[in-house]
mmCIF file of C-alpha atoms in Angstrom:
data_model
loop_
_atom_site.group_PDB
_atom_site.id
_atom_site.type_symbol
_atom_site.label_atom_id
_atom_site.label_comp_id
_atom_site.label_asym_id
_atom_site.label_seq_id
_atom_site.Cartn_x
_atom_site.Cartn_y
_atom_site.Cartn_z
ATOM 1 C CA LYS A 1 0.000 0.000 0.000
ATOM 2 C CA HIS A 2 2.692 2.502 0.971
ATOM 3 C CA HIS A 3 5.658 1.110 -0.969
ATOM 4 C CA ALA A 4 4.556 -0.972 -3.980
ATOM 5 C CA LYS A 5 3.659 2.113 -6.018
ATOM 6 C CA GLY A 6 6.043 1.889 -8.958
ATOM 7 C CA GLU A 7 9.417 3.504 -9.669
ATOM 8 C CA TRP A 8 11.074 5.175 -6.687
ATOM 9 C CA LYS A 9 13.806 7.363 -8.217
ATOM 10 C CA GLY A 10 16.598 8.569 -5.967
ATOM 11 C CA VAL A 11 20.273 9.211 -5.360
ATOM 12 C CA TRP A 12 21.875 6.536 -3.205
ATOM 13 C CA THR A 13 24.423 8.335 -0.999
ATOM 14 C CA SER A 14 26.849 6.260 1.063
ATOM 15 C CA TYR A 15 28.612 7.554 4.181
ATOM 16 C CA ASP A 16 31.579 6.095 6.031
ATOM 17 C CA TYR A 17 31.998 5.751 9.796
ATOM 18 C CA LEU A 18 33.045 9.427 10.079
ATOM 19 C CA GLY A 19 30.019 10.673 8.178
ATOM 20 C CA ASP A 20 31.899 11.510 4.981
ATOM 21 C CA VAL A 21 30.288 10.860 1.588
ATOM 22 C CA ILE A 22 32.150 8.016 -0.129
ATOM 23 C CA ASP A 23 29.841 7.183 -3.028
ATOM 24 C CA GLU A 24 26.734 8.353 -4.890
ATOM 25 C CA THR A 25 24.619 6.399 -7.359
ATOM 26 C CA VAL A 26 21.592 7.514 -9.330
ATOM 27 C CA ALA A 27 19.117 4.634 -9.324
ATOM 28 C CA SER A 28 15.531 3.622 -8.756
ATOM 29 C CA VAL A 29 13.809 0.931 -6.736
ATOM 30 C CA ASN A 30 10.976 -0.467 -8.854
ATOM 31 C CA LEU A 31 8.221 -2.128 -6.824
ATOM 32 C CA ASP A 32 5.570 -3.291 -9.283
ATOM 33 C CA TYR A 33 2.385 -4.880 -7.985
ATOM 34 C CA ASP A 34 0.782 -7.660 -10.039
ATOM 35 C CA GLU A 35 -2.874 -7.562 -9.062
ATOM 36 C CA ASN A 36 -3.729 -10.890 -10.694
ATOM 37 C CA ALA A 37 -0.934 -12.856 -9.008
ATOM 38 C CA ASP A 38 -1.003 -10.703 -5.846
ATOM 39 C CA THR A 39 2.802 -10.372 -5.950
ATOM 40 C CA VAL A 40 5.297 -7.523 -5.943
ATOM 41 C CA GLN A 41 8.378 -7.636 -8.165
ATOM 42 C CA GLN A 42 11.397 -5.650 -6.960
ATOM 43 C CA VAL A 43 13.977 -4.521 -9.519
ATOM 44 C CA HIS A 44 16.809 -2.026 -9.056
ATOM 45 C CA LYS A 45 17.470 0.143 -12.103
ATOM 46 C CA ILE A 46 20.938 1.685 -11.798
ATOM 47 C CA VAL A 47 22.279 4.466 -14.016
ATOM 48 C CA VAL A 48 25.676 3.326 -15.306
ATOM 49 C CA GLY A 49 26.221 6.039 -17.929
ATOM 50 C CA ALA A 50 24.739 9.299 -19.151
ATOM 51 C CA LYS A 51 24.983 11.678 -22.102
ATOM 52 C CA LYS A 52 24.111 15.324 -21.529
ATOM 53 C CA SER A 53 22.245 17.071 -24.297
ATOM 54 C CA ASP A 54 23.468 20.440 -25.632
ATOM 55 C CA CYS A 55 19.973 21.298 -26.816
ATOM 56 C CA ALA A 56 17.850 23.305 -24.374
ATOM 57 C CA ASN A 57 14.688 21.575 -25.564
ATOM 58 C CA CYS A 58 16.169 18.069 -25.648
ATOM 59 C CA PHE A 59 16.433 15.432 -22.932
ATOM 60 C CA ASP A 60 19.569 13.846 -21.522
ATOM 61 C CA SER A 61 19.974 10.148 -22.248
ATOM 62 C CA PHE A 62 20.875 7.564 -19.627
ATOM 63 C CA GLU A 63 22.259 4.050 -19.823
ATOM 64 C CA THR A 64 20.758 1.854 -17.128
ATOM 65 C CA LYS A 65 21.219 -1.655 -15.826
ATOM 66 C CA ASP A 66 18.377 -3.698 -14.333
ATOM 67 C CA MET A 67 19.086 -5.893 -11.317
ATOM 68 C CA PRO A 68 16.221 -8.199 -10.258
ATOM 69 C CA VAL A 69 16.064 -8.448 -6.462
ATOM 70 C CA ALA A 70 13.052 -10.508 -5.376
ATOM 71 C CA LYS A 71 9.406 -11.338 -5.901
ATOM 72 C CA TYR A 72 7.250 -10.933 -2.801
ATOM 73 C CA SER A 73 3.917 -12.453 -1.873
ATOM 74 C CA GLN A 74 1.861 -12.637 1.302
ATOM 75 C CA GLU A 75 3.390 -16.054 2.043
ATOM 76 C CA LYS A 76 6.950 -15.139 1.019
ATOM 77 C CA LEU A 77 8.264 -11.850 2.391
ATOM 78 C CA TYR A 78 11.801 -13.107 3.091
ATOM 79 C CA LYS A 79 13.329 -10.716 5.672
ATOM 80 C CA ALA A 80 10.874 -7.891 4.966
ATOM 81 C CA ARG A 81 8.313 -6.718 7.500
ATOM 82 C CA PHE A 82 5.801 -3.909 7.141
ATOM 83 C CA GLY A 83 4.090 -1.722 9.718
ATOM 84 C CA SER A 84 2.007 1.389 9.140
ATOM 85 C CA ILE A 85 4.011 3.557 6.686
ATOM 86 C CA GLY A 86 7.302 1.864 7.600
ATOM 87 C CA MET A 87 9.230 -1.121 6.355
ATOM 88 C CA ILE A 88 12.294 -3.079 7.420
ATOM 89 C CA ASN A 89 14.347 -5.510 5.403
ATOM 90 C CA GLY A 90 16.757 -7.530 7.503
ATOM 91 C CA PRO A 91 18.908 -7.890 9.394
ATOM 92 C CA SER A 92 20.481 -10.029 6.672
ATOM 93 C CA LEU A 93 23.894 -11.571 6.108
ATOM 94 C CA LEU A 94 25.579 -10.609 2.838
ATOM 95 C CA ARG A 95 27.981 -12.685 0.791
ATOM 96 C CA SER A 96 30.818 -10.438 1.954
ATOM 97 C CA GLY A 97 30.192 -11.518 5.559
ATOM 98 C CA SER A 98 28.766 -8.159 6.599
ATOM 99 C CA MET A 99 25.250 -7.589 7.940
ATOM 100 C CA SER A 100 22.674 -5.274 6.379
ATOM 101 C CA THR A 101 19.645 -3.642 8.030
ATOM 102 C CA GLU A 102 17.324 -1.531 5.879
ATOM 103 C CA LEU A 103 14.723 0.908 7.231
ATOM 104 C CA VAL A 104 12.185 2.734 5.037
ATOM 105 C CA LEU A 105 9.639 5.467 5.784
ATOM 106 C CA SER A 106 7.106 6.568 3.175
ATOM 107 C CA TRP A 107 5.117 9.814 2.951
ATOM 108 C CA LYS A 108 2.896 10.812 0.003
ATOM 109 C CA ASP A 109 5.048 10.707 -3.182
ATOM 110 C CA GLY A 110 8.343 10.412 -1.303
ATOM 111 C CA ARG A 111 10.204 8.105 1.020
ATOM 112 C CA VAL A 112 13.541 7.845 2.837
ATOM 113 C CA ARG A 113 15.462 4.581 2.726
ATOM 114 C CA VAL A 114 18.460 3.846 4.972
ATOM 115 C CA ILE A 115 20.782 0.834 5.061
ATOM 116 C CA PHE A 116 23.129 0.228 8.007
ATOM 117 C CA GLN A 117 26.019 -2.151 7.257
ATOM 118 C CA HIS A 118 28.081 -3.802 10.011
ATOM 119 C CA ALA A 119 31.194 -5.956 9.552
ATOM 120 C CA PRO A 120 32.954 -8.414 11.914
ATOM 121 C CA VAL A 121 35.619 -6.988 14.231
ATOM 122 C CA TRP A 122 37.990 -8.503 16.789
ATOM 123 C CA ARG A 123 39.446 -7.154 19.999
ATOM 124 C CA ALA A 124 42.802 -5.418 19.954
ATOM 125 C CA GLY A 125 45.633 -7.943 19.843
ATOM 126 C CA VAL A 126 43.475 -10.685 18.303
ATOM 127 C CA GLU A 127 44.287 -11.735 14.759
ATOM 128 C CA PRO A 128 41.205 -11.084 12.562
ATOM 129 C CA GLY A 129 39.711 -14.378 11.427
ATOM 130 C CA SER A 130 41.581 -16.432 14.021
ATOM 131 C CA GLY A 131 38.356 -17.051 15.918
ATOM 132 C CA PRO A 132 34.773 -15.877 16.257
ATOM 133 C CA PRO A 133 34.381 -12.086 15.957
ATOM 134 C CA ASP A 134 33.848 -10.075 19.126
ATOM 135 C CA GLY A 135 31.332 -7.769 17.502
ATOM 136 C CA LEU A 136 29.965 -6.200 14.359
ATOM 137 C CA LYS A 137 31.105 -2.629 13.701
ATOM 138 C CA LEU A 138 29.308 -0.087 11.535
ATOM 139 C CA PHE A 139 31.381 0.739 8.476
ATOM 140 C CA ARG A 140 28.926 2.056 5.885
ATOM 141 C CA THR A 141 25.510 3.743 5.854
ATOM 142 C CA MET A 142 23.470 4.412 2.733
ATOM 143 C CA VAL A 143 20.762 7.098 2.595
ATOM 144 C CA SER A 144 18.401 7.488 -0.345
ATOM 145 C CA ARG A 145 15.784 10.205 -0.771
ATOM 146 C CA GLU A 146 13.335 8.677 -3.237
ATOM 147 C CA ALA A 147 10.218 9.917 -4.998
ATOM 148 C CA LEU A 148 7.590 8.884 -7.539
ATOM 149 C CA ARG A 149 8.598 11.739 -9.841
ATOM 150 C CA ASP A 150 10.009 12.200 -13.317
ATOM 151 C CA GLN A 151 13.487 12.817 -11.886
ATOM 152 C CA PRO A 152 15.271 11.852 -8.671
ATOM 153 C CA PRO A 153 14.888 14.506 -5.950
ATOM 154 C CA THR A 154 17.891 16.841 -5.837
ATOM 155 C CA PRO A 155 18.243 20.517 -4.870
ATOM 156 C CA GLU A 156 18.092 21.409 -8.573
ATOM 157 C CA THR A 157 15.052 19.319 -9.491
ATOM 158 C CA GLU A 158 13.111 20.495 -6.437
ATOM 159 C CA SER A 159 13.991 24.108 -7.238
ATOM 160 C CA ASN A 160 12.857 23.759 -10.864
ATOM 161 C CA ASN A 161 9.722 21.770 -9.972
ATOM 162 C CA PRO A 162 8.751 22.441 -6.341
ATOM 163 C CA PRO A 163 6.697 19.611 -4.772
ATOM 164 C CA THR A 164 3.066 20.539 -4.246
ATOM 165 C CA GLY A 165 0.547 19.803 -1.532
ATOM 166 C CA ASP A 166 1.752 17.609 1.324
ATOM 167 C CA ASN A 167 4.488 15.994 -0.781
ATOM 168 C CA PRO A 168 7.892 16.243 0.936
ATOM 169 C CA VAL A 169 10.576 18.784 0.095
ATOM 170 C CA PHE A 170 13.733 16.753 0.684
ATOM 171 C CA PHE A 171 16.292 19.544 0.398
ATOM 172 C CA ARG A 172 15.173 22.228 2.805
ATOM 173 C CA GLY A 173 16.585 23.600 5.996
ATOM 174 C CA VAL A 174 14.958 22.355 9.204
ATOM 175 C CA PRO A 175 15.973 24.399 12.270
ATOM 176 C CA PRO A 176 16.853 22.443 15.436
ATOM 177 C CA PHE A 177 13.848 23.916 17.265
ATOM 178 C CA ALA A 178 11.498 22.197 14.795
ATOM 179 C CA TRP A 179 12.218 18.801 16.362
ATOM 180 C CA HIS A 180 11.180 19.958 19.839
ATOM 181 C CA LYS A 181 7.388 20.253 19.680
ATOM 182 C CA VAL A 182 4.352 18.653 21.275
ATOM 183 C CA TRP A 183 3.774 15.558 19.115
ATOM 184 C CA SER A 184 0.648 13.382 19.073
ATOM 185 C CA GLY A 185 -0.396 10.524 16.837
ATOM 186 C CA THR A 186 -0.232 6.753 16.483
ATOM 187 C CA SER A 187 2.356 4.061 17.069
ATOM 188 C CA TRP A 188 2.535 0.596 15.507
ATOM 189 C CA THR A 189 4.669 -2.030 17.249
ATOM 190 C CA TRP A 190 5.685 -5.614 16.609
ATOM 191 C CA GLY A 191 7.514 -8.195 18.709
ATOM 192 C CA PRO A 192 8.119 -11.962 18.345
ATOM 193 C CA SER A 193 5.878 -12.731 21.310
ATOM 194 C CA THR A 194 3.461 -9.787 21.266
ATOM 195 C CA GLY A 195 2.765 -9.631 17.525
ATOM 196 C CA ASN A 196 1.275 -6.518 15.910
ATOM 197 C CA ARG A 197 -0.194 -3.795 18.100
ATOM 198 C CA GLY A 198 -1.496 -0.282 17.569
ATOM 199 C CA TRP A 199 -1.305 2.575 20.037
ATOM 200 C CA SER A 200 -2.604 6.094 20.341
ATOM 201 C CA ILE A 201 -0.219 8.735 21.730
ATOM 202 C CA ASP A 202 -1.873 11.868 23.121
ATOM 203 C CA GLU A 203 1.462 13.503 23.891
ATOM 204 C CA MET A 204 4.918 12.034 23.464
ATOM 205 C CA GLU A 205 6.906 11.850 26.679
ATOM 206 C CA GLU A 206 10.347 13.410 26.853
ATOM 207 C CA VAL A 207 12.109 10.077 27.458
ATOM 208 C CA ASP A 208 10.546 8.720 24.263
ATOM 209 C CA ALA A 209 11.522 11.755 22.162
ATOM 210 C CA TRP A 210 14.860 10.350 21.005
ATOM 211 C CA HIS A 211 14.591 12.412 17.805
ATOM 212 C CA GLY A 212 15.331 15.450 19.970
ATOM 213 C CA ARG A 213 18.615 13.942 21.183
ATOM 214 C CA PRO A 214 20.460 13.692 17.846
ATOM 215 C CA THR A 215 23.694 12.240 19.225
ATOM 216 C CA GLY A 216 21.888 9.481 21.112
ATOM 217 C CA ASP A 217 21.647 8.382 24.710
ATOM 218 C CA ASN A 218 24.907 6.431 25.059
ATOM 219 C CA PRO A 219 28.408 6.381 23.518
ATOM 220 C CA ASN A 220 27.580 3.376 21.319
ATOM 221 C CA VAL A 221 25.156 5.451 19.202
ATOM 222 C CA TRP A 222 26.339 6.492 15.739
ATOM 223 C CA ASN A 223 24.357 9.471 14.466
ATOM 224 C CA LEU A 224 23.881 11.545 11.343
ATOM 225 C CA ARG A 225 21.384 14.379 10.878
ATOM 226 C CA LEU A 226 20.847 15.674 7.352
ATOM 227 C CA PRO A 227 18.985 18.581 5.719
ATOM 228 C CA GLY A 228 15.343 17.932 5.035
ATOM 229 C CA GLY A 229 14.634 16.775 8.576
ATOM 230 C CA ILE A 230 16.340 13.377 8.403
ATOM 231 C CA LEU A 231 17.964 11.797 11.478
ATOM 232 C CA LEU A 232 19.773 8.471 11.663
ATOM 233 C CA GLN A 233 20.884 6.626 14.789
ATOM 234 C CA GLY A 234 22.480 3.204 14.809
ATOM 235 C CA PRO A 235 24.807 1.073 16.932
ATOM 236 C CA ARG A 236 28.510 1.641 16.423
ATOM 237 C CA VAL A 237 29.181 -1.942 17.549
ATOM 238 C CA ILE A 238 26.746 -4.837 17.953
ATOM 239 C CA SER A 239 27.869 -7.313 20.608
ATOM 240 C CA GLY A 240 26.886 -10.943 20.910
ATOM 241 C CA GLY A 241 23.284 -11.593 21.809
ATOM 242 C CA GLU A 242 22.508 -7.997 22.795
ATOM 243 C CA ALA A 243 19.697 -6.118 21.026
ATOM 244 C CA GLU A 244 20.751 -2.790 19.540
ATOM 245 C CA LEU A 245 18.528 -0.121 18.001
ATOM 246 C CA CYS A 246 18.590 1.143 14.418
ATOM 247 C CA ARG A 247 16.530 4.332 14.124
ATOM 248 C CA LEU A 248 15.272 6.637 11.390
ATOM 249 C CA ALA A 249 13.323 9.853 12.015
ATOM 250 C CA TRP A 250 12.017 12.116 9.264
ATOM 251 C CA MET A 251 10.031 15.335 9.142
ATOM 252 C CA PRO A 252 8.518 15.253 5.623
ATOM 253 C CA THR A 253 6.564 18.439 6.409
ATOM 254 C CA GLU A 254 6.877 21.141 9.051
ATOM 255 C CA ASP A 255 4.124 19.642 11.228
ATOM 256 C CA THR A 256 4.711 15.922 10.574
ATOM 257 C CA LEU A 257 7.176 13.580 12.284
ATOM 258 C CA ILE A 258 7.498 9.921 11.332
ATOM 259 C CA ARG A 259 9.904 7.454 12.942
ATOM 260 C CA ALA A 260 11.045 3.848 12.607
ATOM 261 C CA GLU A 261 12.941 1.895 15.261
ATOM 262 C CA ALA A 262 14.200 -1.681 14.917
ATOM 263 C CA GLY A 263 15.800 -3.859 17.572
ATOM 264 C CA VAL A 264 18.532 -5.943 15.927
ATOM 265 C CA ILE A 265 20.096 -9.076 17.456
ATOM 266 C CA ALA A 266 23.287 -10.633 16.062
ATOM 267 C CA LEU A 267 26.189 -12.877 17.106
ATOM 268 C CA GLU A 268 23.966 -14.918 19.400
ATOM 269 C CA PRO A 269 26.077 -17.994 20.304
ATOM 270 C CA MET A 270 24.887 -21.487 19.420
ATOM 271 C CA TYR A 271 25.890 -24.192 21.918
ATOM 272 C CA LEU A 272 25.792 -27.965 21.953
ATOM 273 C CA GLU A 273 24.658 -30.027 24.923
ATOM 274 C CA ASP A 274 28.226 -30.084 26.278
ATOM 275 C CA ASP A 275 28.246 -26.257 26.277
ATOM 276 C CA SER A 276 30.707 -26.104 23.399
ATOM 277 C CA MET A 277 30.073 -23.238 20.981
ATOM 278 C CA VAL A 278 29.596 -24.286 17.356
ATOM 279 C CA GLY A 279 28.657 -20.980 15.734
ATOM 280 C CA PHE A 280 26.129 -18.162 15.751
ATOM 281 C CA TYR A 281 22.428 -18.026 15.112
ATOM 282 C CA PRO A 282 21.443 -15.941 12.068
ATOM 283 C CA PRO A 283 20.803 -12.268 12.893
ATOM 284 C CA SER A 284 17.203 -11.582 13.804
ATOM 285 C CA LEU A 285 14.702 -8.801 14.330
ATOM 286 C CA GLY A 286 13.813 -8.373 17.986
ATOM 287 C CA SER A 287 11.308 -5.531 17.694
ATOM 288 C CA LEU A 288 9.886 -2.966 15.300
ATOM 289 C CA ARG A 289 8.107 0.311 15.950
ATOM 290 C CA VAL A 290 6.729 2.895 13.520
ATOM 291 C CA ASP A 291 5.302 6.252 14.660
ATOM 292 C CA VAL A 292 3.202 8.757 12.702
ATOM 293 C CA MET A 293 2.998 12.030 14.624
ATOM 294 C CA LYS A 294 1.486 15.467 14.066
ATOM 295 C CA LYS A 295 2.499 18.680 15.787
ATOM 296 C CA THR A 296 -0.224 19.677 18.259
ATOM 297 C CA GLY A 297 1.519 22.445 20.154
ATOM 298 C CA GLU A 298 4.689 24.220 21.160
ATOM 299 C CA LEU A 299 7.043 22.757 23.752
ATOM 300 C CA GLU A 300 7.833 25.015 26.692
ATOM 301 C CA ASN A 301 11.511 25.839 27.197
ATOM 302 C CA ALA A 302 12.448 24.151 23.917
ATOM 303 C CA SER A 303 15.666 26.173 23.894
ATOM 304 C CA LEU A 304 16.938 24.031 26.770
ATOM 305 C CA PHE A 305 17.117 21.032 24.427
ATOM 306 C CA VAL A 306 19.040 22.772 21.629
ATOM 307 C CA ARG A 307 22.807 23.063 21.819
ATOM 308 C CA ASP A 308 24.627 26.292 21.015
ATOM 309 C CA GLY A 309 25.504 26.439 17.337
ATOM 310 C CA GLU A 310 23.401 23.387 16.488
ATOM 311 C CA THR A 311 22.394 23.201 12.810
ATOM 312 C CA ASP A 312 20.221 20.968 10.662
ATOM 313 C CA THR A 313 23.309 18.844 9.872
ATOM 314 C CA ILE A 314 25.037 16.920 12.670
ATOM 315 C CA ARG A 315 27.894 14.544 11.914
ATOM 316 C CA PRO A 316 28.772 11.449 13.975
ATOM 317 C CA ARG A 317 30.835 12.017 17.082
ATOM 318 C CA THR A 318 34.494 11.069 16.790
ATOM 319 C CA GLU A 319 36.152 8.526 19.076
ATOM 320 C CA ALA A 320 37.967 11.408 20.820
ATOM 321 C CA GLU A 321 34.653 13.192 21.498
ATOM 322 C CA ILE A 322 33.121 9.993 22.835
ATOM 323 C CA GLU A 323 36.102 9.382 25.116
ATOM 324 C CA ALA A 324 35.936 12.990 26.382
ATOM 325 C CA ALA A 325 32.224 12.548 27.127
ATOM 326 C CA ARG A 326 32.949 9.304 28.984
ATOM 327 C CA LYS A 327 35.661 11.027 31.041
ATOM 328 C CA SER A 328 33.397 13.958 31.853
ATOM 329 C CA GLU A 329 30.608 11.621 32.953
ATOM 330 C CA SER A 330 33.072 9.566 35.004
ATOM 331 C CA ASP A 331 34.352 12.694 36.769
ATOM 332 C CA GLU A 332 30.797 13.764 37.570
ATOM 333 C CA ASN A 333 29.958 10.314 38.919
ATOM 334 C CA LYS A 334 33.070 10.282 41.090
ATOM 335 C CA SER A 335 32.078 13.657 42.489
ATOM 336 C CA ASP A 336 28.583 12.388 43.289
ATOM 337 C CA ASP A 337 29.989 9.245 44.929
ATOM 338 C CA SER A 338 32.327 11.267 47.129
ATOM 339 C CA ASN A 339 29.378 13.322 48.364
ATOM 340 C CA ASP A 340 26.955 10.470 48.858
ATOM 341 C CA GLY A 341 29.334 7.818 50.094
ATOM 342 C CA ASP A 342 30.010 4.380 48.597
ATOM 343 C CA SER A 343 26.745 3.153 47.138
ATOM 344 C CA GLY A 344 28.210 0.302 45.050
ATOM 345 C CA LEU A 345 27.747 2.213 41.766
ATOM 346 C CA ASP A 346 31.430 1.839 40.868
ATOM 347 C CA ALA A 347 31.050 -1.924 40.704
ATOM 348 C CA VAL A 348 27.987 -1.619 38.486
ATOM 349 C CA ARG A 349 29.726 0.788 36.103
ATOM 350 C CA ALA A 350 32.787 -1.463 35.926
ATOM 351 C CA ALA A 351 30.589 -4.431 35.077
ATOM 352 C CA LEU A 352 28.834 -2.495 32.298
ATOM 353 C CA GLN A 353 32.178 -1.616 30.693
ATOM 354 C CA LEU A 354 33.243 -5.248 30.245
#
């Protein structure tokens, strides 16, 4: 309903761990629905060459390559799961040995698609490949702004043909204050044991408003905020058997906020009866949540949540910044402990750092 609408044209932009652009590809994701067979055929059409016309009234020509991906049906969705206006594909193992998790949010004639890719890593001093990996580290993130339009959305195409109605403007400035509003709407959730559930949210609580904390709630959060009201948060490292959150928030219009959050589990050990480890279970989806929110009011003291100099683009924190934040938090905790006496918190913190 929200995704199998035809040819989603976009520019696939890949970022490295530091948030630098490393690759861009003009392509489309074709999701064609066959009403008779009740199936959806997915094909990626990638532009591999182009010739620019010198004539003002002529069109540029493009050389494309079609890559069939999959055919979906109600009984065969592979790793895809849908909820409200959101979609997740994965987590999936690739032939390269890395893991891919794709999140998609759709709004009117546009959508944002994000792929987080994690690769095996080993502790310092351990020869890579000499044993099971100690974690999966984020090394590449792809973001694609896609639309059902004649051309992929870019600053130039949106300037020449501005989207109308409630259709999203992908390349616009969104001030930091815009994220901090009173949001109300609906939430769709899924879990292996709870199944599908729908919720009504009269007013989002501050603890749940992770979109207003762009750098995340702990040092393991990798973040990237982009123009057009797009925020990504994902785990820097996924450890064995622990669920980590991949998040995508998007403001397609000034008074609309949509979010997707997926709990990803990987490197869960597989043991025999004698407690000997023989491998890992395939990565799995532990939870999925999709929110559709509308602005219903202004948030008091919103300026308290916005950092000095904050802009609509926020790059991932560096390792040095993360270490400085850890040290600052540690110093504050030590100060609190010295005032309150030994409460056993040091032991808890030490255990959490293992």
